[in-house]
C-alpha cells in the first residue's frame, strides 16, 4: 500500500531563508508525486508534480522538488522565503491502480510560518 | 478552461438536521470526482470518489452519503448531522490518473 509521511507538522523560517519541507513516500510501483499549498479557508492549489520525467521538478512561486528514488523522498524547497509563502503544504502520492479511481494519498500537512 | 464550484461557502446547521453540499465542474467531461473532509488542524480524509454517473465508492463508514446525478455534479448529503461532521469539505476533480484540482471548499459548523 502507498503512504506519505511529512516530517514536521510546523516549520518556521525567517523571510529570505531557505525553505525545506520534507516528504517521504512508500509505493510498490513508480509513483506520481504532488505538492499542494493551502491558504487559510481556501482549497488546495497544485504547486508541482512528478510524473516520472525529470527528477527535479519546478513549480509555481519559485518552489521546486527533487524525486530521489533511493531515499524515497520528494522534499520541497525554495531558496528564499517570502511572507506570502506562509500556508499549509501537503505532499501526496497517486494510487496508480486504475480500479482505485486515481485516488491521492495525502500526508498530514506541514504548516509553514515565515517570520519578518 | 476548467472550473470547479462548491456551495454554499459556509454553513451553520443544528445537530440532527439534514445536509446537502453541491459541487459542479465546468469545462470537462466524465471527470473523476472526490469529496474530502478536513477537520481542524488535521490532514485531508477522502470520503467518497466517483468515476462516473451513479458510481460512488465510499472510503470510510460514516454518517454521510454521496450521489452523482449528472456527469459534472457531485453531492454530499446527510439525513441527520452529528457534531463530529463539522469541518471543511473539499471537492476535487481529475481526468483519470492525473492531477486533482480542488474547489474552494465549504466550511460546515454543526452546533
PDB file of C-alpha atoms in Angstrom:
ATOM      1  CA  UNK A   1       0.000   0.000   0.000  1.00  0.00           C
ATOM      2  CA  UNK A   2       1.147   3.523  -0.699  1.00  0.00           C
ATOM      3  CA  UNK A   3       1.689   6.100   2.028  1.00  0.00           C
ATOM      4  CA  UNK A   4       3.140   9.541   2.580  1.00  0.00           C
ATOM      5  CA  UNK A   5       4.937  10.926   5.627  1.00  0.00           C
ATOM      6  CA  UNK A   6       5.606  14.611   6.090  1.00  0.00           C
ATOM      7  CA  UNK A   7       8.277  15.257   8.690  1.00  0.00           C
ATOM      8  CA  UNK A   8       7.373  18.204  10.894  1.00  0.00           C
ATOM      9  CA  UNK A   9       3.842  19.479  11.302  1.00  0.00           C
ATOM     10  CA  UNK A  10       5.157  23.026  11.770  1.00  0.00           C
ATOM     11  CA  UNK A  11       8.164  24.691  10.159  1.00  0.00           C
ATOM     12  CA  UNK A  12       9.204  28.266  10.864  1.00  0.00           C
ATOM     13  CA  UNK A  13      11.725  30.213   8.793  1.00  0.00           C
ATOM     14  CA  UNK A  14      12.814  33.815   8.527  1.00  0.00           C
ATOM     15  CA  UNK A  15      11.999  35.856   5.467  1.00  0.00           C
ATOM     16  CA  UNK A  16      14.741  35.313   2.902  1.00  0.00           C
ATOM     17  CA  UNK A  17      15.850  31.988   4.389  1.00  0.00           C
ATOM     18  CA  UNK A  18      15.772  28.600   2.695  1.00  0.00           C
ATOM     19  CA  UNK A  19      12.504  26.680   2.874  1.00  0.00           C
ATOM     20  CA  UNK A  20      12.752  22.888   3.173  1.00  0.00           C
ATOM     21  CA  UNK A  21       9.630  20.796   3.674  1.00  0.00           C
ATOM     22  CA  UNK A  22      10.217  17.076   3.915  1.00  0.00           C
ATOM     23  CA  UNK A  23       8.155  14.306   2.346  1.00  0.00           C
ATOM     24  CA  UNK A  24       8.856  10.577   2.241  1.00  0.00           C
ATOM     25  CA  UNK A  25       6.684   8.126   0.392  1.00  0.00           C
ATOM     26  CA  UNK A  26       6.100   4.418   0.234  1.00  0.00           C
ATOM     27  CA  UNK A  27       4.989   2.844  -3.032  1.00  0.00           C
ATOM     28  CA  UNK A  28       5.306  -0.567  -4.631  1.00  0.00           C
ATOM     29  CA  UNK A  29       5.098   0.946  -8.116  1.00  0.00           C
ATOM     30  CA  UNK A  30       6.753   4.038  -9.646  1.00  0.00           C
ATOM     31  CA  UNK A  31       4.777   6.847  -8.053  1.00  0.00           C
ATOM     32  CA  UNK A  32       3.280  10.085  -9.209  1.00  0.00           C
ATOM     33  CA  UNK A  33       4.007  12.665  -6.509  1.00  0.00           C
ATOM     34  CA  UNK A  34       2.442  16.038  -5.823  1.00  0.00           C
ATOM     35  CA  UNK A  35       2.854  19.075  -3.617  1.00  0.00           C
ATOM     36  CA  UNK A  36      -0.164  21.232  -2.878  1.00  0.00           C
ATOM     37  CA  UNK A  37      -0.459  24.504  -0.953  1.00  0.00           C
ATOM     38  CA  UNK A  38      -3.473  25.612   1.054  1.00  0.00           C
ATOM     39  CA  UNK A  39      -4.004  29.173   2.226  1.00  0.00           C
ATOM     40  CA  UNK A  40      -6.434  29.748   5.121  1.00  0.00           C
ATOM     41  CA  UNK A  41     -10.045  28.928   4.299  1.00  0.00           C
ATOM     42  CA  UNK A  42      -9.233  28.050   0.709  1.00  0.00           C
ATOM     43  CA  UNK A  43      -8.979  24.917  -1.365  1.00  0.00           C
ATOM     44  CA  UNK A  44      -5.723  23.227  -2.326  1.00  0.00           C
ATOM     45  CA  UNK A  45      -3.640  24.605  -5.159  1.00  0.00           C
ATOM     46  CA  UNK A  46      -1.162  22.484  -7.091  1.00  0.00           C
ATOM     47  CA  UNK A  47       2.447  23.623  -6.630  1.00  0.00           C
ATOM     48  CA  UNK A  48       4.180  20.953  -8.691  1.00  0.00           C
ATOM     49  CA  UNK A  49       4.044  17.301  -9.657  1.00  0.00           C
ATOM     50  CA  UNK A  50       6.423  14.488 -10.552  1.00  0.00           C
ATOM     51  CA  UNK A  51       5.256  12.003 -13.168  1.00  0.00           C
ATOM     52  CA  UNK A  52       8.421  10.020 -13.942  1.00  0.00           C
ATOM     53  CA  UNK A  53      10.066  12.564 -16.218  1.00  0.00           C
ATOM     54  CA  UNK A  54      12.820  14.855 -14.872  1.00  0.00           C
ATOM     55  CA  UNK A  55      13.662  14.169 -11.229  1.00  0.00           C
ATOM     56  CA  UNK A  56      13.988  17.882 -10.419  1.00  0.00           C
ATOM     57  CA  UNK A  57      10.582  19.462 -10.783  1.00  0.00           C
ATOM     58  CA  UNK A  58       9.982  23.181 -10.841  1.00  0.00           C
ATOM     59  CA  UNK A  59       6.670  24.593  -9.738  1.00  0.00           C
ATOM     60  CA  UNK A  60       4.933  27.862  -9.193  1.00  0.00           C
ATOM     61  CA  UNK A  61       6.039  30.647  -6.833  1.00  0.00           C
ATOM     62  CA  UNK A  62       9.709  29.618  -7.009  1.00  0.00           C
ATOM     63  CA  UNK A  63       9.252  26.186  -5.419  1.00  0.00           C
ATOM     64  CA  UNK A  64      10.917  23.035  -6.624  1.00  0.00           C
ATOM     65  CA  UNK A  65      11.161  19.433  -5.505  1.00  0.00           C
ATOM     66  CA  UNK A  66      13.550  16.606  -6.237  1.00  0.00           C
ATOM     67  CA  UNK A  67      12.488  12.999  -6.603  1.00  0.00           C
ATOM     68  CA  UNK A  68      15.060  10.679  -5.005  1.00  0.00           C
ATOM     69  CA  UNK A  69      14.148   7.055  -5.522  1.00  0.00           C
ATOM     70  CA  UNK A  70      16.977   5.729  -3.354  1.00  0.00           C
ATOM     71  CA  UNK A  71      15.748   7.807  -0.420  1.00  0.00           C
ATOM     72  CA  UNK A  72      12.027   7.516  -1.282  1.00  0.00           C
ATOM     73  CA  UNK A  73      11.839  11.264  -0.802  1.00  0.00           C
ATOM     74  CA  UNK A  74      10.245  14.216  -2.547  1.00  0.00           C
ATOM     75  CA  UNK A  75      11.291  17.235  -0.485  1.00  0.00           C
ATOM     76  CA  UNK A  76      10.011  20.702  -1.351  1.00  0.00           C
ATOM     77  CA  UNK A  77      12.427  23.635  -1.375  1.00  0.00           C
ATOM     78  CA  UNK A  78      12.526  27.343  -2.083  1.00  0.00           C
ATOM     79  CA  UNK A  79      15.792  29.309  -1.905  1.00  0.00           C
ATOM     80  CA  UNK A  80      14.336  32.412  -0.282  1.00  0.00           C
ATOM     81  CA  UNK A  81      11.136  32.516   1.749  1.00  0.00           C
ATOM     82  CA  UNK A  82       8.621  35.283   1.295  1.00  0.00           C
ATOM     83  CA  UNK A  83       5.945  36.316   3.753  1.00  0.00           C
ATOM     84  CA  UNK A  84       3.304  35.234   1.240  1.00  0.00           C
ATOM     85  CA  UNK A  85       4.612  31.640   1.433  1.00  0.00           C
ATOM     86  CA  UNK A  86       3.036  31.197   4.874  1.00  0.00           C
ATOM     87  CA  UNK A  87       0.473  28.429   4.354  1.00  0.00           C
ATOM     88  CA  UNK A  88      -0.105  24.725   4.803  1.00  0.00           C
ATOM     89  CA  UNK A  89       1.665  22.368   2.423  1.00  0.00           C
ATOM     90  CA  UNK A  90       0.577  18.860   1.541  1.00  0.00           C
ATOM     91  CA  UNK A  91       2.553  16.109  -0.136  1.00  0.00           C
ATOM     92  CA  UNK A  92       0.571  13.418  -1.944  1.00  0.00           C
ATOM     93  CA  UNK A  93       1.168  10.207  -3.870  1.00  0.00           C
ATOM     94  CA  UNK A  94      -1.172   8.920  -6.560  1.00  0.00           C
ATOM     95  CA  UNK A  95      -2.601   5.441  -6.266  1.00  0.00           C
ATOM     96  CA  UNK A  96      -1.869   4.212  -9.762  1.00  0.00           C
ATOM     97  CA  UNK A  97      -4.100   1.188  -9.681  1.00  0.00           C
ATOM     98  CA  UNK A  98      -6.919   2.046 -12.087  1.00  0.00           C
ATOM     99  CA  UNK A  99      -9.568   0.307 -10.079  1.00  0.00           C
ATOM    100  CA  UNK A 100      -8.865   2.761  -7.275  1.00  0.00           C
ATOM    101  CA  UNK A 101     -10.168   5.662  -9.347  1.00  0.00           C
ATOM    102  CA  UNK A 102      -6.975   7.703  -9.349  1.00  0.00           C
ATOM    103  CA  UNK A 103      -7.007   8.456  -5.647  1.00  0.00           C
ATOM    104  CA  UNK A 104      -4.427  10.630  -3.978  1.00  0.00           C
ATOM    105  CA  UNK A 105      -2.960   9.680  -0.629  1.00  0.00           C
ATOM    106  CA  UNK A 106      -2.072  12.798   1.360  1.00  0.00           C
ATOM    107  CA  UNK A 107       0.399  13.444   4.099  1.00  0.00           C
ATOM    108  CA  UNK A 108      -0.758  15.168   7.259  1.00  0.00           C
ATOM    109  CA  UNK A 109       0.477  18.540   6.104  1.00  0.00           C
ATOM    110  CA  UNK A 110       3.175  20.962   7.206  1.00  0.00           C
ATOM    111  CA  UNK A 111       2.304  24.459   8.324  1.00  0.00           C
ATOM    112  CA  UNK A 112       4.924  26.939   7.185  1.00  0.00           C
ATOM    113  CA  UNK A 113       5.374  30.178   9.137  1.00  0.00           C
ATOM    114  CA  UNK A 114       7.563  32.989   7.821  1.00  0.00           C
ATOM    115  CA  UNK A 115       8.975  35.480  10.308  1.00  0.00           C
ATOM    116  CA  UNK A 116       9.844  39.038   9.208  1.00  0.00           C
TER     117      UNK A 116
ATOM    118  CA  UNK B   1     -10.525  26.049 -19.123  1.00  0.00           C
ATOM    119  CA  UNK B   2     -11.969  24.005 -16.313  1.00  0.00           C
ATOM    120  CA  UNK B   3     -13.514  25.416 -13.150  1.00  0.00           C
ATOM    121  CA  UNK B   4     -14.952  23.797 -10.069  1.00  0.00           C
ATOM    122  CA  UNK B   5     -17.608  25.330  -7.866  1.00  0.00           C
ATOM    123  CA  UNK B   6     -18.794  24.481  -4.390  1.00  0.00           C
ATOM    124  CA  UNK B   7     -21.703  25.872  -2.460  1.00  0.00           C
ATOM    125  CA  UNK B   8     -22.518  27.023  -0.025  1.00  0.00           C
ATOM    126  CA  UNK B   9     -19.223  28.534   1.093  1.00  0.00           C
ATOM    127  CA  UNK B  10     -20.216  28.473   4.746  1.00  0.00           C
ATOM    128  CA  UNK B  11     -22.983  26.636   6.566  1.00  0.00           C
ATOM    129  CA  UNK B  12     -24.100  26.503  10.192  1.00  0.00           C
ATOM    130  CA  UNK B  13     -26.522  23.695  10.967  1.00  0.00           C
ATOM    131  CA  UNK B  14     -28.056  22.256  14.143  1.00  0.00           C
ATOM    132  CA  UNK B  15     -27.368  18.687  15.192  1.00  0.00           C
ATOM    133  CA  UNK B  16     -29.896  16.316  13.637  1.00  0.00           C
ATOM    134  CA  UNK B  17     -30.641  18.497  10.621  1.00  0.00           C
ATOM    135  CA  UNK B  18     -30.101  17.313   7.025  1.00  0.00           C
ATOM    136  CA  UNK B  19     -27.202  18.362   4.826  1.00  0.00           C
ATOM    137  CA  UNK B  20     -26.681  18.878   1.128  1.00  0.00           C
ATOM    138  CA  UNK B  21     -23.436  20.215  -0.298  1.00  0.00           C
ATOM    139  CA  UNK B  22     -23.054  20.619  -4.019  1.00  0.00           C
ATOM    140  CA  UNK B  23     -20.043  20.522  -6.300  1.00  0.00           C
ATOM    141  CA  UNK B  24     -20.074  21.183 -10.030  1.00  0.00           C
ATOM    142  CA  UNK B  25     -17.330  21.127 -12.625  1.00  0.00           C
ATOM    143  CA  UNK B  26     -17.277  23.056 -15.885  1.00  0.00           C
ATOM    144  CA  UNK B  27     -15.148  22.662 -18.969  1.00  0.00           C
ATOM    145  CA  UNK B  28     -14.523  18.917 -18.900  1.00  0.00           C
ATOM    146  CA  UNK B  29     -16.481  15.708 -19.339  1.00  0.00           C
ATOM    147  CA  UNK B  30     -16.508  12.409 -17.451  1.00  0.00           C
ATOM    148  CA  UNK B  31     -14.191  13.589 -14.685  1.00  0.00           C
ATOM    149  CA  UNK B  32     -13.328  11.580 -11.599  1.00  0.00           C
ATOM    150  CA  UNK B  33     -14.870  13.407  -8.645  1.00  0.00           C
ATOM    151  CA  UNK B  34     -13.863  13.356  -4.988  1.00  0.00           C
ATOM    152  CA  UNK B  35     -15.153  14.548  -1.623  1.00  0.00           C
ATOM    153  CA  UNK B  36     -12.662  15.206   1.175  1.00  0.00           C
ATOM    154  CA  UNK B  37     -13.103  16.384   4.742  1.00  0.00           C
ATOM    155  CA  UNK B  38     -10.510  18.388   6.579  1.00  0.00           C
ATOM    156  CA  UNK B  39     -11.015  18.621  10.326  1.00  0.00           C
ATOM    157  CA  UNK B  40      -9.381  21.481  12.230  1.00  0.00           C
ATOM    158  CA  UNK B  41      -5.613  21.009  12.421  1.00  0.00           C
ATOM    159  CA  UNK B  42      -5.687  17.732  10.538  1.00  0.00           C
ATOM    160  CA  UNK B  43      -4.988  16.474   7.048  1.00  0.00           C
ATOM    161  CA  UNK B  44      -7.392  15.517   4.309  1.00  0.00           C
ATOM    162  CA  UNK B  45      -9.616  12.489   4.622  1.00  0.00           C
ATOM    163  CA  UNK B  46     -11.062  11.082   1.416  1.00  0.00           C
ATOM    164  CA  UNK B  47     -14.763  10.413   1.945  1.00  0.00           C
ATOM    165  CA  UNK B  48     -16.099   9.401  -1.480  1.00  0.00           C
ATOM    166  CA  UNK B  49     -14.991   9.199  -5.062  1.00  0.00           C
ATOM    167  CA  UNK B  50     -16.826   8.645  -8.319  1.00  0.00           C
ATOM    168  CA  UNK B  51     -15.600   7.562 -11.734  1.00  0.00           C
ATOM    169  CA  UNK B  52     -18.968   8.042 -13.471  1.00  0.00           C
ATOM    170  CA  UNK B  53     -22.655   8.875 -13.124  1.00  0.00           C
ATOM    171  CA  UNK B  54     -24.247   6.851 -10.357  1.00  0.00           C
ATOM    172  CA  UNK B  55     -20.916   5.225  -9.417  1.00  0.00           C
ATOM    173  CA  UNK B  56     -19.930   6.059  -5.857  1.00  0.00           C
ATOM    174  CA  UNK B  57     -17.187   4.500  -3.764  1.00  0.00           C
ATOM    175  CA  UNK B  58     -17.107   5.141  -0.032  1.00  0.00           C
ATOM    176  CA  UNK B  59     -13.788   5.256   1.723  1.00  0.00           C
ATOM    177  CA  UNK B  60     -14.873   5.348   5.354  1.00  0.00           C
ATOM    178  CA  UNK B  61     -18.080   4.335   7.146  1.00  0.00           C
ATOM    179  CA  UNK B  62     -19.848   7.408   8.396  1.00  0.00           C
ATOM    180  CA  UNK B  63     -22.955   9.492   8.646  1.00  0.00           C
ATOM    181  CA  UNK B  64     -22.611  10.889   5.129  1.00  0.00           C
ATOM    182  CA  UNK B  65     -23.549   9.777   1.630  1.00  0.00           C
ATOM    183  CA  UNK B  66     -22.729  10.977  -1.859  1.00  0.00           C
ATOM    184  CA  UNK B  67     -24.505  10.983  -5.182  1.00  0.00           C
ATOM    185  CA  UNK B  68     -23.623  11.857  -8.756  1.00  0.00           C
ATOM    186  CA  UNK B  69     -26.864  12.564 -10.609  1.00  0.00           C
ATOM    187  CA  UNK B  70     -25.131  14.205 -13.573  1.00  0.00           C
ATOM    188  CA  UNK B  71     -21.713  13.855 -15.160  1.00  0.00           C
ATOM    189  CA  UNK B  72     -20.297  17.017 -13.608  1.00  0.00           C
ATOM    190  CA  UNK B  73     -22.323  17.217 -10.405  1.00  0.00           C
ATOM    191  CA  UNK B  74     -21.355  15.649  -7.101  1.00  0.00           C
ATOM    192  CA  UNK B  75     -23.495  15.974  -3.983  1.00  0.00           C
ATOM    193  CA  UNK B  76     -22.622  15.234  -0.374  1.00  0.00           C
ATOM    194  CA  UNK B  77     -25.571  14.558   1.924  1.00  0.00           C
ATOM    195  CA  UNK B  78     -26.597  13.576   5.382  1.00  0.00           C
ATOM    196  CA  UNK B  79     -30.006  12.799   6.842  1.00  0.00           C
ATOM    197  CA  UNK B  80     -29.017  13.792  10.394  1.00  0.00           C
ATOM    198  CA  UNK B  81     -25.902  15.780  11.152  1.00  0.00           C
ATOM    199  CA  UNK B  82     -23.641  14.982  14.088  1.00  0.00           C
ATOM    200  CA  UNK B  83     -21.311  17.353  15.917  1.00  0.00           C
ATOM    201  CA  UNK B  84     -18.396  15.370  14.518  1.00  0.00           C
ATOM    202  CA  UNK B  85     -19.474  16.247  10.970  1.00  0.00           C
ATOM    203  CA  UNK B  86     -18.112  19.766  11.422  1.00  0.00           C
ATOM    204  CA  UNK B  87     -15.173  20.548   9.189  1.00  0.00           C
ATOM    205  CA  UNK B  88     -14.010  21.910   5.888  1.00  0.00           C
ATOM    206  CA  UNK B  89     -15.332  19.951   2.927  1.00  0.00           C
ATOM    207  CA  UNK B  90     -13.418  19.951  -0.302  1.00  0.00           C
ATOM    208  CA  UNK B  91     -14.495  18.682  -3.691  1.00  0.00           C
ATOM    209  CA  UNK B  92     -11.941  17.831  -6.353  1.00  0.00           C
ATOM    210  CA  UNK B  93     -11.928  16.604  -9.937  1.00  0.00           C
ATOM    211  CA  UNK B  94      -9.356  14.789 -12.041  1.00  0.00           C
ATOM    212  CA  UNK B  95      -9.048  13.357 -15.503  1.00  0.00           C
ATOM    213  CA  UNK B  96      -8.145   9.729 -14.977  1.00  0.00           C
ATOM    214  CA  UNK B  97      -4.888   9.285 -13.087  1.00  0.00           C
ATOM    215  CA  UNK B  98      -3.819  12.882 -13.438  1.00  0.00           C
ATOM    216  CA  UNK B  99      -3.683  15.842 -11.108  1.00  0.00           C
ATOM    217  CA  UNK B 100      -6.624  16.553  -8.818  1.00  0.00           C
ATOM    218  CA  UNK B 101      -7.972  20.106  -8.862  1.00  0.00           C
ATOM    219  CA  UNK B 102      -9.756  21.364  -5.821  1.00  0.00           C
ATOM    220  CA  UNK B 103     -12.736  23.601  -5.293  1.00  0.00           C
ATOM    221  CA  UNK B 104     -12.833  26.489  -2.803  1.00  0.00           C
ATOM    222  CA  UNK B 105     -14.404  24.369  -0.060  1.00  0.00           C
ATOM    223  CA  UNK B 106     -17.414  24.568   2.256  1.00  0.00           C
ATOM    224  CA  UNK B 107     -16.981  25.352   5.937  1.00  0.00           C
ATOM    225  CA  UNK B 108     -19.593  23.380   7.934  1.00  0.00           C
ATOM    226  CA  UNK B 109     -20.245  24.053  11.594  1.00  0.00           C
ATOM    227  CA  UNK B 110     -22.667  21.763  13.387  1.00  0.00           C
ATOM    228  CA  UNK B 111     -23.996  23.157  16.665  1.00  0.00           C
TER     229      UNK B 111
END
